[in-house]
PDB file of C-alpha atoms in Angstrom:
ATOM      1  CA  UNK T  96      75.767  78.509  99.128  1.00  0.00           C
ATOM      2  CA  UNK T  97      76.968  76.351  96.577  1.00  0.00           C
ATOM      3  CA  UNK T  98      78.995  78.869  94.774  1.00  0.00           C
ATOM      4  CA  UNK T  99      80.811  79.462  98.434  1.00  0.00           C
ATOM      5  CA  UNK T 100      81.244  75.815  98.579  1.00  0.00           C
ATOM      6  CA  UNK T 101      83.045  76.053  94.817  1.00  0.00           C
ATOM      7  CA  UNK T 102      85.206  78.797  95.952  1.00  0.00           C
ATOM      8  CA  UNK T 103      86.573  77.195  99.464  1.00  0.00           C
ATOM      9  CA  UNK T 104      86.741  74.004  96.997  1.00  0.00           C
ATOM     10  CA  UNK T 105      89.188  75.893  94.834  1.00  0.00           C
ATOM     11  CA  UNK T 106      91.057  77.183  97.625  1.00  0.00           C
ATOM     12  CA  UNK T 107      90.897  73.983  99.978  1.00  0.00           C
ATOM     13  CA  UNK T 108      94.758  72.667  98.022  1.00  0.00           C
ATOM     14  CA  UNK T 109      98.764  73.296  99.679  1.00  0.00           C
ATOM     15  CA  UNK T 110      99.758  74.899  96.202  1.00  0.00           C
ATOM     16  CA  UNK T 111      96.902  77.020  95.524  1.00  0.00           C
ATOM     17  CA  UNK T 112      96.494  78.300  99.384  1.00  0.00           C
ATOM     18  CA  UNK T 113     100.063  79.783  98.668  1.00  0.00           C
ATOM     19  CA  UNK T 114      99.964  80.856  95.468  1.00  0.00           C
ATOM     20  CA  UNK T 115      96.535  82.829  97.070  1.00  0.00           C
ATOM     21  CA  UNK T 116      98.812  84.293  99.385  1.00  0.00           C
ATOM     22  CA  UNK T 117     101.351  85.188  96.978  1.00  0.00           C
ATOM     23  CA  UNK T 118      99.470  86.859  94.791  1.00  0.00           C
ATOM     24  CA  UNK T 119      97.420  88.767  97.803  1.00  0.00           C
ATOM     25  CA  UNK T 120     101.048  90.387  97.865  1.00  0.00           C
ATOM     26  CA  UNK T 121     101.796  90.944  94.567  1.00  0.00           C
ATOM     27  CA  UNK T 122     100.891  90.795  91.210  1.00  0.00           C
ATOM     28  CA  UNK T 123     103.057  87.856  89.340  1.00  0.00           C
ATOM     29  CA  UNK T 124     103.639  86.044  86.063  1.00  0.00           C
ATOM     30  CA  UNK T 125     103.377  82.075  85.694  1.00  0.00           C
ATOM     31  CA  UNK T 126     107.174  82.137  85.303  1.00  0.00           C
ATOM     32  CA  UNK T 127     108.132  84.245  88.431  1.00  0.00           C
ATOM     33  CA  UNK T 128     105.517  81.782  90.415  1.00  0.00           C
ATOM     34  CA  UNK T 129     106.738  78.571  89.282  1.00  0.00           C
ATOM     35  CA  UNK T 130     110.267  80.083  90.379  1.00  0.00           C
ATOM     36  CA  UNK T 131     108.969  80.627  93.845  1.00  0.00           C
ATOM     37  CA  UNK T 132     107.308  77.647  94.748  1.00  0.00           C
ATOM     38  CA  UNK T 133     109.963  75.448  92.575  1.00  0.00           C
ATOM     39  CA  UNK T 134     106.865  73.444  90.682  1.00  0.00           C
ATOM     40  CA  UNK T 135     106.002  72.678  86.965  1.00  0.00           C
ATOM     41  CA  UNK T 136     104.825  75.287  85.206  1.00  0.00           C
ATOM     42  CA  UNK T 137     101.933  73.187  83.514  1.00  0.00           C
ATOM     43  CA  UNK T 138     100.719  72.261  86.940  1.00  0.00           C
ATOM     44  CA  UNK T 139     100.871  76.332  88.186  1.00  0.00           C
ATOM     45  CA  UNK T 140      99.228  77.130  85.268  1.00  0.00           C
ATOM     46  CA  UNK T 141      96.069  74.619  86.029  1.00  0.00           C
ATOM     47  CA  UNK T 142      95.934  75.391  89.895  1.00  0.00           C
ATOM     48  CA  UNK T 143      95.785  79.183  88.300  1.00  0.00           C
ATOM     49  CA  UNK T 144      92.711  78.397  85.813  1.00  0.00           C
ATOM     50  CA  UNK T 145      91.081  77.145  88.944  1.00  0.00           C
ATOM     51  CA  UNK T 146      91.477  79.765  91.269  1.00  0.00           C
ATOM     52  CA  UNK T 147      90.407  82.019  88.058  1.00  0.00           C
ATOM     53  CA  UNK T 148      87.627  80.243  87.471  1.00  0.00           C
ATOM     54  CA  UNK T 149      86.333  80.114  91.070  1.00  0.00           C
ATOM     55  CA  UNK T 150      86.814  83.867  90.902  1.00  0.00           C
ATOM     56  CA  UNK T 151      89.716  84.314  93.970  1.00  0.00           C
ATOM     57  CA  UNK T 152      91.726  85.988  91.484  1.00  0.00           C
ATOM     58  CA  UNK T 153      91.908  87.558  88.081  1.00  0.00           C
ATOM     59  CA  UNK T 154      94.518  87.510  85.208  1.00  0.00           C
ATOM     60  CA  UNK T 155      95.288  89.511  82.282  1.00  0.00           C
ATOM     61  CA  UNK T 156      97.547  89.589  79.604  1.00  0.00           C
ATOM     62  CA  UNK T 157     100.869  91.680  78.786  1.00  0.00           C
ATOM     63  CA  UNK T 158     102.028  91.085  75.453  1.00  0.00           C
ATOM     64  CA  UNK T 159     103.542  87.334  75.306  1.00  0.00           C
ATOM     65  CA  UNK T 160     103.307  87.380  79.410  1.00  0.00           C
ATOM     66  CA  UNK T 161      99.923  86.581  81.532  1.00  0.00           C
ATOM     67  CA  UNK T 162      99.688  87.999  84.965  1.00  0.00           C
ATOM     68  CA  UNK T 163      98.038  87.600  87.694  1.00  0.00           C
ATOM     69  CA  UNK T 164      96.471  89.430  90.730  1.00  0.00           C
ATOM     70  CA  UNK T 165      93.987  89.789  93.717  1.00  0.00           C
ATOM     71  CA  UNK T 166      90.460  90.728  93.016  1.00  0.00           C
ATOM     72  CA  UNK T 167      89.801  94.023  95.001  1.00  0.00           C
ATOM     73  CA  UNK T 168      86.901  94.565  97.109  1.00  0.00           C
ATOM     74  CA  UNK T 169      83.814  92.790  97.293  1.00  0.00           C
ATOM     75  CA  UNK T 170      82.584  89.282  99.481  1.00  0.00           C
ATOM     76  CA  UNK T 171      85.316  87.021  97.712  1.00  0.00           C
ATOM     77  CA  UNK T 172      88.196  89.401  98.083  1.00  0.00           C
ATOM     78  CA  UNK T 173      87.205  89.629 101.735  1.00  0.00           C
ATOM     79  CA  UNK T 174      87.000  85.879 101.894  1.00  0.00           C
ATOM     80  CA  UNK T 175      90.353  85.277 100.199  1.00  0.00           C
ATOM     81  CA  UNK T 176      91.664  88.124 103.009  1.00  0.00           C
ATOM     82  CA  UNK T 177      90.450  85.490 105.743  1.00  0.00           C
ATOM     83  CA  UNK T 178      91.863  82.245 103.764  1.00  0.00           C
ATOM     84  CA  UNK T 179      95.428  84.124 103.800  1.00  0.00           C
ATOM     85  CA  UNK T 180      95.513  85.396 107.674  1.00  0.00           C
ATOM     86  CA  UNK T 181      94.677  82.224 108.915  1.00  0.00           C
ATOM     87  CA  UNK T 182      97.456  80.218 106.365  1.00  0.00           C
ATOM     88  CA  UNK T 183     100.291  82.796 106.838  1.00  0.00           C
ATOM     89  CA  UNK T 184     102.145  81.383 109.696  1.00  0.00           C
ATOM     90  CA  UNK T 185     102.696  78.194 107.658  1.00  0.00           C
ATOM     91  CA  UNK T 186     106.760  77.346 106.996  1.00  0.00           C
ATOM     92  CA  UNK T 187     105.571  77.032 103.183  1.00  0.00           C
ATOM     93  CA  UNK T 188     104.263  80.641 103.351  1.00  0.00           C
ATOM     94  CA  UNK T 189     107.149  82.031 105.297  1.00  0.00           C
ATOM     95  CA  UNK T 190     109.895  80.449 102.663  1.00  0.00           C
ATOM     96  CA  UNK T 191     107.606  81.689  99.664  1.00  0.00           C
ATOM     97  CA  UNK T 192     107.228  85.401 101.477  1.00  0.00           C
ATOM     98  CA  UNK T 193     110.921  85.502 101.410  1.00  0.00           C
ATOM     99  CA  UNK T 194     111.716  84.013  97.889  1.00  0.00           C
ATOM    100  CA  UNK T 195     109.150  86.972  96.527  1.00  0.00           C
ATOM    101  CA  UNK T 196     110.809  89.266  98.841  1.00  0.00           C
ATOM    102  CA  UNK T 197     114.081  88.761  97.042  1.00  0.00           C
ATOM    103  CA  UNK T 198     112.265  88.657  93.238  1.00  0.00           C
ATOM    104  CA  UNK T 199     110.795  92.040  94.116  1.00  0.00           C
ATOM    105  CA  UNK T 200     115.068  93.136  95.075  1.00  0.00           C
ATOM    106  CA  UNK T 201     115.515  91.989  91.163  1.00  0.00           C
ATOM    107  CA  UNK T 202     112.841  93.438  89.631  1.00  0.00           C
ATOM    108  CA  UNK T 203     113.299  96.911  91.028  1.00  0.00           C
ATOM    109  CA  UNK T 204     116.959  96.583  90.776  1.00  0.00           C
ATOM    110  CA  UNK T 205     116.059  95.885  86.844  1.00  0.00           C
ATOM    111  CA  UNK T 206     114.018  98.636  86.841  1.00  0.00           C
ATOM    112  CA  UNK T 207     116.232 101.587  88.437  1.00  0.00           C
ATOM    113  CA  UNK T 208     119.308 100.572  86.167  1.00  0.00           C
ATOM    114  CA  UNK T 209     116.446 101.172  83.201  1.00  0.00           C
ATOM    115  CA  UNK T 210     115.413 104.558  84.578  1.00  0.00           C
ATOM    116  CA  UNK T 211     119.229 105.507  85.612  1.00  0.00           C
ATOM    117  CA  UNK T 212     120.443 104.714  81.871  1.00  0.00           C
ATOM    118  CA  UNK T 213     117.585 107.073  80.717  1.00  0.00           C
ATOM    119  CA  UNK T 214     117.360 109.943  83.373  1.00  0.00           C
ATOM    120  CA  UNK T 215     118.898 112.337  80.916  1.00  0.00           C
ATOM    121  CA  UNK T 216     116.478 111.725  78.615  1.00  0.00           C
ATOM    122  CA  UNK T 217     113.413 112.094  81.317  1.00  0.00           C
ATOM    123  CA  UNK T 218     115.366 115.493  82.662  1.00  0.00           C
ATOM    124  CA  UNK T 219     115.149 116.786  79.052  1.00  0.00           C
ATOM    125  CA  UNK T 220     111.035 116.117  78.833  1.00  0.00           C
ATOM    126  CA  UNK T 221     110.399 117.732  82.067  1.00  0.00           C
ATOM    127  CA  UNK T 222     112.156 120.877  80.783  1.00  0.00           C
ATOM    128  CA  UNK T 223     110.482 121.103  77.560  1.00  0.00           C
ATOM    129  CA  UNK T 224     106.884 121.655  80.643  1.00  0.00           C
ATOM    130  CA  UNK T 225     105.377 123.366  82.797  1.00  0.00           C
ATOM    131  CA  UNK T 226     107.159 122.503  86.416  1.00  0.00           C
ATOM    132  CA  UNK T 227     105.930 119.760  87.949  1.00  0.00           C
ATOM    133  CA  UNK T 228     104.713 120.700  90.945  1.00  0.00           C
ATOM    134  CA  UNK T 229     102.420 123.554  89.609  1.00  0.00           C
ATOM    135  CA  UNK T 230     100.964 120.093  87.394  1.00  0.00           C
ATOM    136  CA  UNK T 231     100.664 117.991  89.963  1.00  0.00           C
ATOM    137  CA  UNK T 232      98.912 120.759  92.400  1.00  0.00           C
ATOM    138  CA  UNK T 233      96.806 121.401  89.760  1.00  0.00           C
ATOM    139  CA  UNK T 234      95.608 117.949  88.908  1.00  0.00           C
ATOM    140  CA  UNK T 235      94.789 117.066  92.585  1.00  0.00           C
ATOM    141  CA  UNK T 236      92.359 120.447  92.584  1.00  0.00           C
ATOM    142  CA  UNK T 237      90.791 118.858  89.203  1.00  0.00           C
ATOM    143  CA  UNK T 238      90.383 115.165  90.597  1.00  0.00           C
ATOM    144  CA  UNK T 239      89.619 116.433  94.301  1.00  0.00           C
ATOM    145  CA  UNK T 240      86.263 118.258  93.111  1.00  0.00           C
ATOM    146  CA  UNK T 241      84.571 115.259  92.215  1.00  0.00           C
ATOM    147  CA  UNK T 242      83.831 111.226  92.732  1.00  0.00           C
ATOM    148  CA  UNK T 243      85.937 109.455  91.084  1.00  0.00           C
ATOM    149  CA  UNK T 244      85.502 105.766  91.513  1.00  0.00           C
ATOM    150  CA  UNK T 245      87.597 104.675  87.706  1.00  0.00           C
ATOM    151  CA  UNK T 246      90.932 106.611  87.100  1.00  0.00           C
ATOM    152  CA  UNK T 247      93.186 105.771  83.975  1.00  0.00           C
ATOM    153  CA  UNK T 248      96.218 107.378  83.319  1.00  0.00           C
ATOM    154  CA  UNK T 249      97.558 107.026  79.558  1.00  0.00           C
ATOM    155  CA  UNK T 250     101.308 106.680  79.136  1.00  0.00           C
ATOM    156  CA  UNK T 251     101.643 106.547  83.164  1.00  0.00           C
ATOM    157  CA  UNK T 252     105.905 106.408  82.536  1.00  0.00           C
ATOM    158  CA  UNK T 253     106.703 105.579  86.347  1.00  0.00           C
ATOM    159  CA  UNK T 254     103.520 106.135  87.530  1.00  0.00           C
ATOM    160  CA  UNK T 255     103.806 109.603  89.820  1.00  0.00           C
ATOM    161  CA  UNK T 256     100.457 110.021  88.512  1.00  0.00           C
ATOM    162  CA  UNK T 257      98.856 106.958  90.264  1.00  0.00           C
ATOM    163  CA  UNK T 258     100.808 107.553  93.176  1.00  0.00           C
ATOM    164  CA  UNK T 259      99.854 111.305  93.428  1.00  0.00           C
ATOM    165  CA  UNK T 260      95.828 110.361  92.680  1.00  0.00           C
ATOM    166  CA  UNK T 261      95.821 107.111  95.203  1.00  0.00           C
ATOM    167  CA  UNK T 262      93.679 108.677  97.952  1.00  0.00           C
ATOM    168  CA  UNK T 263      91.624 110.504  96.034  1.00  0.00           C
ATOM    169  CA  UNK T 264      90.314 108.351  93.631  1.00  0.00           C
ATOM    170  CA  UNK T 265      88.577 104.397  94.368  1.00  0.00           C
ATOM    171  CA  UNK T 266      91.124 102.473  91.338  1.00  0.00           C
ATOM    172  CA  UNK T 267      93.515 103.908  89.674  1.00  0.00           C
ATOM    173  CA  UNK T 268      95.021 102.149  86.035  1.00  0.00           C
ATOM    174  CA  UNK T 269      97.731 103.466  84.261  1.00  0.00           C
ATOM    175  CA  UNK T 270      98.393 101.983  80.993  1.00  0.00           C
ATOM    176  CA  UNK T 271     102.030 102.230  78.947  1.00  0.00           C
ATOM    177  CA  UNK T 272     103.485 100.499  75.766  1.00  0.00           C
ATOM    178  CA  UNK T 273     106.662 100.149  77.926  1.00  0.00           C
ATOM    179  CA  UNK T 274     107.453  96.896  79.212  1.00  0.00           C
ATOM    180  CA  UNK T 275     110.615  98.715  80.986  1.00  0.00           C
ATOM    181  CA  UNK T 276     108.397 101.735  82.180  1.00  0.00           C
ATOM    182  CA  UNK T 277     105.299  99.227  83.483  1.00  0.00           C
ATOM    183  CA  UNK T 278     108.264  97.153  85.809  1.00  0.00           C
ATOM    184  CA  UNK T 279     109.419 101.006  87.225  1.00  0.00           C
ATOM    185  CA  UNK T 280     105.652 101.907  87.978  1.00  0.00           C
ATOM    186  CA  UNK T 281     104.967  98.364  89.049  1.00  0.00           C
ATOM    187  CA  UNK T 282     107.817  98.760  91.762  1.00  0.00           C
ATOM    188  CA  UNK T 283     106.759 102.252  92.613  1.00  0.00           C
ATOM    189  CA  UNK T 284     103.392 101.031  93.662  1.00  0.00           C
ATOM    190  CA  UNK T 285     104.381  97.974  95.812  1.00  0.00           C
ATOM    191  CA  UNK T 286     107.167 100.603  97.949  1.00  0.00           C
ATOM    192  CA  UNK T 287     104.284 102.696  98.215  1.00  0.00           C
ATOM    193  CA  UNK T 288     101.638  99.941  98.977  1.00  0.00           C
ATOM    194  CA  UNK T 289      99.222 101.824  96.382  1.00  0.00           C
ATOM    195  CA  UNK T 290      96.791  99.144  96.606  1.00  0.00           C
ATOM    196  CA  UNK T 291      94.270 100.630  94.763  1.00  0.00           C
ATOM    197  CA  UNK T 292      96.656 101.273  91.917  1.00  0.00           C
ATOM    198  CA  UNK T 293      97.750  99.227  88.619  1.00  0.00           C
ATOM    199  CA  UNK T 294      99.706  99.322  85.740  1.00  0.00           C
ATOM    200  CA  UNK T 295      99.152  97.464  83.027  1.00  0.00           C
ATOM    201  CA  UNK T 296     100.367  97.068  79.342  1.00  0.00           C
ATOM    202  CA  UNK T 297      97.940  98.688  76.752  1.00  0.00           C
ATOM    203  CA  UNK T 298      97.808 101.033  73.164  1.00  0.00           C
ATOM    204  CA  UNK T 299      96.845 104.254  73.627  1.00  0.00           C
ATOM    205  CA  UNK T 300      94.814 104.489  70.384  1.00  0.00           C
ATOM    206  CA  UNK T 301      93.043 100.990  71.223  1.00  0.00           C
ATOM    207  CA  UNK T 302      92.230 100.357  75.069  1.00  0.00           C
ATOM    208  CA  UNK T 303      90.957  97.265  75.683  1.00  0.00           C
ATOM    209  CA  UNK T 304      88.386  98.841  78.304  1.00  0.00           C
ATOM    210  CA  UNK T 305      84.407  98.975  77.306  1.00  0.00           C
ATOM    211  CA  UNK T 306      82.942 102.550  76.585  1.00  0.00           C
ATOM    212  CA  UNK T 307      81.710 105.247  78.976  1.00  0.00           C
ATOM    213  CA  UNK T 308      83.583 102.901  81.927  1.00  0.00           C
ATOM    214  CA  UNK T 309      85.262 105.245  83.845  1.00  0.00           C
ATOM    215  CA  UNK T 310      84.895 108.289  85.245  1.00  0.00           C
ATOM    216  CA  UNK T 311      88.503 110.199  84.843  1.00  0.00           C
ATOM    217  CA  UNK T 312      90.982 109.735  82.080  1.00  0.00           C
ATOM    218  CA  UNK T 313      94.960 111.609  82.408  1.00  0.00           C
ATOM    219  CA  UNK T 314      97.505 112.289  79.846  1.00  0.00           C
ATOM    220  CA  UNK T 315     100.418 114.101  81.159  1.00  0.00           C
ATOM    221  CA  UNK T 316     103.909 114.285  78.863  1.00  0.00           C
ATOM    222  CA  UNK T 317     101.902 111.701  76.225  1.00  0.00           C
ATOM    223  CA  UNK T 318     100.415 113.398  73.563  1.00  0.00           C
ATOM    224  CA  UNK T 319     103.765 114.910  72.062  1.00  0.00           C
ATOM    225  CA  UNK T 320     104.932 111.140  71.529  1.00  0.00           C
ATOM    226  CA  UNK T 321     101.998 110.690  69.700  1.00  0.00           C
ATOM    227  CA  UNK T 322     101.394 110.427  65.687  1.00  0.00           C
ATOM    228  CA  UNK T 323      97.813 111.226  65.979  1.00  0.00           C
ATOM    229  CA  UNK T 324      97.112 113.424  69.296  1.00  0.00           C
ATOM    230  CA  UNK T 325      93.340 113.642  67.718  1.00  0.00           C
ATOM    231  CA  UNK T 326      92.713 109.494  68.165  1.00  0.00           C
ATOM    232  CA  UNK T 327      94.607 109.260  71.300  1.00  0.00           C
ATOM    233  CA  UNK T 328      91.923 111.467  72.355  1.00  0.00           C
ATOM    234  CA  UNK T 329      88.559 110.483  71.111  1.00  0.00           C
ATOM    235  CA  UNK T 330      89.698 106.939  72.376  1.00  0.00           C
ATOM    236  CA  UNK T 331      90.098 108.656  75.585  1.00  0.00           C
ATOM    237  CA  UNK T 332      87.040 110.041  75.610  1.00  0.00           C
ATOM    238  CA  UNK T 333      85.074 106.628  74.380  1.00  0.00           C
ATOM    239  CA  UNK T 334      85.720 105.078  77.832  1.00  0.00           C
TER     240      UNK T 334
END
């Protein structure tokens, strides 16, 4: 009970109820926040370290840039779920739903002119492989034969890999050195509403993720970019 009592403590405040339901619909940056709900970044910063602390929402970090996002599943996520239906219809919310709204318009706007000024170069991979289709039907026959609850995908480029595994799989992560590549597959899975799905900013030949922790790992069009294919793999097989 008194952990419950914490929690609605954290959440009982005008800023952090919205920035609860903004990041319910997205996953967001201190910067892009404080843009939205036109604040000082010091004081989104320590409404964040509260709501982190209570556990209503987790962050991680991407290079110079911290993130944040909803915790999936479990009693709290379900809690936060009731905290945001019941807040929505609030003018606040409304104003901030549309400010995001129009954030989202830049960022995949940013990341299409990325992907348009380097479709040649993409067309010219694909060529060099096996077509795509026979990959992709072959991977769902691999993935569909068993439970997996843990799915990474190495070098996930736009992420068509998390999008194809989505319903088969419980979470899906897919993990790129591209900051440019991370914003495509970022805006891939919100137009999709893959919300099982994440990308995230990580080194193929150190993950940050502890051993034997998950149950399906995917490299597809990675391991000819690679120095040393053999460590890419025996880190991919360590977790």
């Amino acid at each position: 009970p008194s952990h419950i009592i914490n929690v609605l403590k954290a959440a009982g405040e005008p800023t952090r109820l919205r920035l609860l339901n903004l990041i319910a619909q997205s996953e967001l940056n201190v910067s892009e926040l404080t843009e939205i709900l036109a604040q000082s970044q010091p004081g989104i910063s320590r409404h964040l370290k509260l709501l982190c602390e209570a556990g209503l929402i987790q962050r991680f970090q991407e290079g110079t840039s911290v993130f944040y996002r909803e915790i999936p599943g479990g009693r709290i996520a379900s809690l936060v779920n009731s905290i945001n239906q019941l807040t929505f219809d609030g003018y606040f919310f409304k104003s901030d739903t549309k400010k995001l709204l129009i954030l989202k318009q830049k960022r995949d706007l940013k990341a299409q002119k990325y992907f348009d000024d380097n479709a040649k170069r993409w067309d010219e991979i694909r060529s060099l492989h096996v077509p795509e289709l026979e990959v992709e039907e072959y991977l769902l026959k691999l993935f569909s034969d068993r439970k997996i609850s843990n799915f990474l995908d190495i070098g996930t480029g736009t992420g068509r890999v998390l999008e194809l595994v989505a319903p088969i799989v419980g979470e899906a992560l897919g993990v790129d050195t591209s900051k440019e590549m991370l914003s495509i597959a970022r805006a891939n899975i919100e137009k999709k509403g893959l919300k099982n799905c994440h990308a995230r900013y990580a080194d193929m030949y150190n993950l940050s993720l502890n051993d034997h922790s998950l149950d399906a790992v995917c490299l597809h069009q990675v391991l000819h970019f690679s120095d040393s294919p053999q460590n890419v793999l025996q880190e991919a097989s360590r977790v």
